[in-house]
Tab-separated table of C-alpha atoms in Angstrom:
chain	number	residue	atom	x	y	z
A	1	MET	CA	0.000	0.000	0.000
A	2	ASN	CA	1.390	3.395	-0.959
A	3	SER	CA	0.476	6.776	0.434
A	4	THR	CA	1.716	10.102	-0.799
A	5	THR	CA	2.500	13.435	0.726
A	6	VAL	CA	-0.227	15.926	-0.084
A	7	ASP	CA	0.529	19.623	-0.451
A	8	PRO	CA	-2.273	21.278	1.551
A	9	GLN	CA	-1.918	24.532	-0.387
A	10	LYS	CA	-2.669	22.743	-3.642
A	11	ASN	CA	-5.574	20.792	-2.179
A	12	THR	CA	-7.913	23.575	-1.164
A	13	PHE	CA	-11.651	23.143	-0.813
A	14	GLN	CA	-12.284	24.734	-4.200
A	15	ASN	CA	-9.711	22.639	-6.049
A	16	LEU	CA	-10.997	19.292	-4.851
A	17	GLN	CA	-14.603	20.319	-5.270
A	18	ASN	CA	-13.937	21.251	-8.893
A	19	TYR	CA	-12.269	17.926	-9.573
A	20	TRP	CA	-15.216	16.165	-7.956
A	21	LEU	CA	-17.733	18.054	-10.067
A	22	ASN	CA	-15.818	17.147	-13.220
A	23	ALA	CA	-15.566	13.461	-12.336
A	24	LEU	CA	-17.805	10.622	-13.516
A	25	THR	CA	-20.126	8.442	-11.537
A	26	PHE	CA	-19.045	4.799	-11.613
A	27	GLU	CA	-21.874	4.027	-14.037
A	28	GLU	CA	-20.669	6.815	-16.347
A	29	TYR	CA	-17.136	5.474	-16.062
A	30	MET	CA	-18.331	2.039	-17.157
A	31	GLN	CA	-20.165	3.635	-20.080
A	32	GLU	CA	-16.940	5.399	-21.057
A	33	ALA	CA	-15.023	2.125	-20.811
A	34	THR	CA	-17.616	0.332	-22.943
A	35	GLU	CA	-17.567	3.078	-25.569
A	36	ARG	CA	-13.790	2.958	-25.844
A	37	ALA	CA	-13.724	-0.832	-26.029
A	38	THR	CA	-16.520	-1.265	-28.565
A	39	ASN	CA	-16.836	1.990	-30.498
A	40	ASN	CA	-13.510	3.817	-30.284
A	41	ASN	CA	-13.353	6.608	-32.858
A	42	ILE	CA	-9.570	6.905	-32.559
A	43	GLU	CA	-8.060	4.963	-35.430
A	44	ASN	CA	-5.216	2.597	-34.506
A	45	ASP	CA	-5.474	3.542	-30.844
A	46	PRO	CA	-2.505	1.840	-29.101
A	47	TYR	CA	-4.688	1.311	-26.039
A	48	GLN	CA	-7.449	-0.534	-27.910
A	49	GLU	CA	-6.620	-4.064	-26.744
A	50	TYR	CA	-6.254	-2.782	-23.184
A	51	TYR	CA	-9.674	-1.112	-23.325
A	52	GLU	CA	-11.195	-4.425	-24.410
A	53	LEU	CA	-9.295	-6.435	-21.806
A	54	GLY	CA	-10.050	-3.911	-19.075
A	55	LEU	CA	-13.770	-3.984	-19.834
A	56	GLN	CA	-13.794	-7.790	-19.666
A	57	ARG	CA	-12.054	-7.724	-16.293
A	58	MET	CA	-14.340	-5.055	-14.869
A	59	ASN	CA	-17.481	-6.871	-15.978
A	60	ARG	CA	-16.134	-10.098	-14.486
A	61	THR	CA	-15.466	-8.349	-11.178
A	62	LEU	CA	-18.945	-6.852	-11.126
A	63	LYS	CA	-20.514	-10.276	-11.716
A	64	THR	CA	-18.553	-12.004	-8.955
A	65	PHE	CA	-18.170	-9.224	-6.366
A	66	LYS	CA	-19.772	-9.853	-2.993
A	67	LEU	CA	-19.851	-7.551	0.005
A	68	ASP	CA	-17.808	-8.873	2.934
A	69	SER	CA	-19.724	-8.617	6.210
A	70	GLU	CA	-16.572	-8.168	8.308
A	71	GLN	CA	-15.373	-5.322	6.097
A	72	LEU	CA	-18.810	-3.720	6.245
A	73	GLN	CA	-18.665	-3.788	10.054
A	74	ARG	CA	-15.153	-2.319	10.061
A	75	ALA	CA	-16.201	0.472	7.725
A	76	GLU	CA	-19.370	1.215	9.695
A	77	ALA	CA	-17.301	1.547	12.874
A	78	LYS	CA	-15.300	4.333	11.221
A	79	ASN	CA	-18.436	6.495	10.854
A	80	PHE	CA	-17.050	7.817	7.572
A	81	GLU	CA	-19.427	10.320	5.988
A	82	GLY	CA	-17.142	11.643	3.266
A	83	LYS	CA	-16.663	10.835	-0.403
A	84	ILE	CA	-14.403	8.594	-2.491
A	85	LEU	CA	-12.694	10.144	-5.528
A	86	ILE	CA	-10.812	7.675	-7.738
A	87	ILE	CA	-8.278	8.679	-10.377
A	88	SER	CA	-8.346	6.053	-13.111
A	89	GLU	CA	-8.407	5.149	-16.816
A	90	PRO	CA	-10.251	2.221	-18.469
A	91	TRP	CA	-7.055	0.896	-20.084
A	92	CYS	CA	-5.243	0.375	-16.758
A	93	GLY	CA	-4.894	-3.224	-15.583
A	94	ASP	CA	-4.535	-2.377	-11.895
A	95	ALA	CA	-7.574	-0.099	-12.125
A	96	SER	CA	-9.776	-2.665	-13.877
A	97	ALA	CA	-9.036	-5.094	-11.060
A	98	THR	CA	-9.877	-2.763	-8.169
A	99	VAL	CA	-12.038	0.211	-9.194
A	100	PRO	CA	-15.308	-1.757	-9.637
A	101	ALA	CA	-15.010	-3.471	-6.245
A	102	VAL	CA	-14.013	-0.314	-4.387
A	103	SER	CA	-16.806	1.655	-6.059
A	104	LYS	CA	-19.488	-0.897	-5.287
A	105	PHE	CA	-18.365	-1.320	-1.676
A	106	PHE	CA	-18.485	2.364	-0.817
A	107	GLU	CA	-21.689	2.928	-2.715
A	108	ALA	CA	-23.185	0.158	-0.578
A	109	MET	CA	-21.890	2.025	2.477
A	110	GLY	CA	-23.825	5.085	1.362
A	111	ASN	CA	-20.758	7.111	0.339
A	112	GLU	CA	-20.680	8.921	-2.979
A	113	VAL	CA	-18.044	7.639	-5.405
A	114	ARG	CA	-16.744	9.374	-8.515
A	115	VAL	CA	-13.994	8.582	-11.004
A	116	PHE	CA	-11.739	11.277	-12.432
A	117	LEU	CA	-10.099	10.409	-15.759
A	118	ARG	CA	-6.362	10.882	-15.341
A	119	ASP	CA	-5.460	11.605	-18.944
A	120	ARG	CA	-8.046	14.348	-19.486
A	121	ASP	CA	-6.445	16.529	-16.818
A	122	THR	CA	-3.203	15.394	-15.202
A	123	SER	CA	-3.146	18.240	-12.684
A	124	LEU	CA	-4.946	16.052	-10.126
A	125	ILE	CA	-2.716	12.972	-10.395
A	126	ASP	CA	0.329	15.260	-10.262
A	127	GLN	CA	-0.676	16.036	-6.671
A	128	PHE	CA	-0.747	12.307	-5.808
A	129	LEU	CA	2.358	10.869	-7.448
A	130	THR	CA	3.710	7.439	-6.509
A	131	ASN	CA	7.496	7.490	-6.404
A	132	GLY	CA	7.377	10.350	-8.887
A	133	THR	CA	5.053	8.568	-11.338
A	134	GLN	CA	1.411	9.142	-12.348
A	135	SER	CA	0.447	5.592	-11.369
A	136	ILE	CA	-3.231	4.689	-11.181
A	137	PRO	CA	-5.638	3.941	-9.724
A	138	LYS	CA	-5.434	6.447	-6.894
A	139	VAL	CA	-8.229	6.456	-4.342
A	140	ILE	CA	-8.600	9.806	-2.575
A	141	VAL	CA	-10.590	9.775	0.656
A	142	LEU	CA	-12.362	13.125	1.098
A	143	ASP	CA	-14.252	14.444	4.085
A	144	GLU	CA	-17.625	16.135	3.757
A	145	ASN	CA	-15.916	19.441	2.886
A	146	PHE	CA	-13.717	17.980	0.117
A	147	HIS	CA	-10.580	18.037	2.254
A	148	VAL	CA	-8.184	15.134	1.694
A	149	LYS	CA	-8.146	12.665	4.590
A	150	SER	CA	-5.858	10.117	2.946
A	151	ASN	CA	-5.101	8.398	-0.321
A	152	TRP	CA	-4.391	4.872	-1.511
A	153	GLY	CA	-2.911	3.251	-4.578
A	154	PRO	CA	-2.050	2.149	-7.115
A	155	ARG	CA	-2.275	-1.462	-5.899
A	156	PRO	CA	-2.606	-3.518	-2.707
A	157	GLN	CA	0.470	-4.401	-0.678
A	158	TYR	CA	0.553	-7.911	-2.149
A	159	GLY	CA	0.819	-6.416	-5.629
A	160	ASN	CA	3.544	-4.050	-4.457
A	161	ASP	CA	5.454	-7.017	-3.066
A	162	LEU	CA	5.230	-8.795	-6.431
A	163	LEU	CA	6.479	-5.649	-8.187
A	164	LYS	CA	9.386	-5.367	-5.761
A	165	LYS	CA	10.276	-9.003	-6.396
A	166	PHE	CA	10.271	-8.390	-10.156
A	167	LYS	CA	12.395	-5.245	-9.921
A	168	GLU	CA	14.943	-6.922	-7.659
A	169	ASN	CA	15.139	-10.191	-9.630
A	170	PRO	CA	14.120	-9.549	-13.273
A	171	GLU	CA	16.281	-12.419	-14.507
A	172	THR	CA	14.843	-15.060	-12.192
A	173	TYR	CA	11.374	-13.471	-11.973
A	174	PRO	CA	10.706	-12.055	-15.465
A	175	ARG	CA	8.083	-9.475	-16.360
A	176	GLU	CA	5.767	-12.093	-17.875
A	177	ASP	CA	5.681	-14.049	-14.611
A	178	PHE	CA	5.054	-10.869	-12.618
A	179	TYR	CA	2.098	-9.836	-14.797
A	180	ASN	CA	0.653	-13.352	-14.719
A	181	ASP	CA	0.960	-13.677	-10.938
A	182	LEU	CA	-0.535	-10.221	-10.436
A	183	GLN	CA	-3.583	-10.991	-12.600
A	184	VAL	CA	-4.119	-14.364	-10.916
A	185	TYR	CA	-4.038	-12.591	-7.557
A	186	TYR	CA	-6.480	-9.907	-8.704
A	187	SER	CA	-8.847	-12.512	-10.129
A	188	ARG	CA	-8.918	-14.481	-6.890
A	189	ASN	CA	-8.901	-11.552	-4.465
A	190	LYS	CA	-11.718	-9.618	-6.189
A	191	GLY	CA	-10.732	-6.287	-4.641
A	192	LYS	CA	-10.957	-7.445	-1.024
A	193	ASP	CA	-7.417	-6.400	-0.066
A	194	ALA	CA	-7.782	-2.990	-1.692
A	195	ILE	CA	-11.026	-2.361	0.174
A	196	GLY	CA	-9.492	-3.520	3.450
A	197	GLU	CA	-6.507	-1.216	3.101
A	198	ILE	CA	-8.707	1.764	2.237
A	199	ILE	CA	-10.951	1.108	5.259
A	200	THR	CA	-7.854	1.385	7.445
A	201	LEU	CA	-7.284	4.886	6.046
A	202	LEU	CA	-10.818	6.207	6.677
């Protein structure tokens, strides 16, 4: 789990409120993902196969996702009345594995969730860099007044551990094995670890 240092001067009430107002509901985000995967008007878009793969993964997560009663109790005990703002893009593999589950969990909790498209305006992700990179997804936990409480992303600790293993041993643990192991983990975990880590930050 990664957290980032937030510059409070950049994250004023007005700034975060504007980003929120320009973000999509999760349903609108799924519509955007579907449009890009099935009716992309950009010819020879290099992301095309990733849009299609991402949509498949998100739909699979939505079909199999189940609310965890223990996590619901943990979240309820936090008395969190704020909002969840997610920075994402439909082509991102990490995002397709976690955004649907996180969105559905917090919507079930009664918290508003919106998704801000990273590539349409990078000024938001630039305030939440991960080791200097614009990695997504980023989940920003906001209070009722749009102040940043905390942030999470771009992947659960288990995924970070796999990435560390790959970076430290690329010859014995090649990129293909890392990607395969990460997707197997995501498929089995169904967003549970991501949700659990975010609850801790509420």
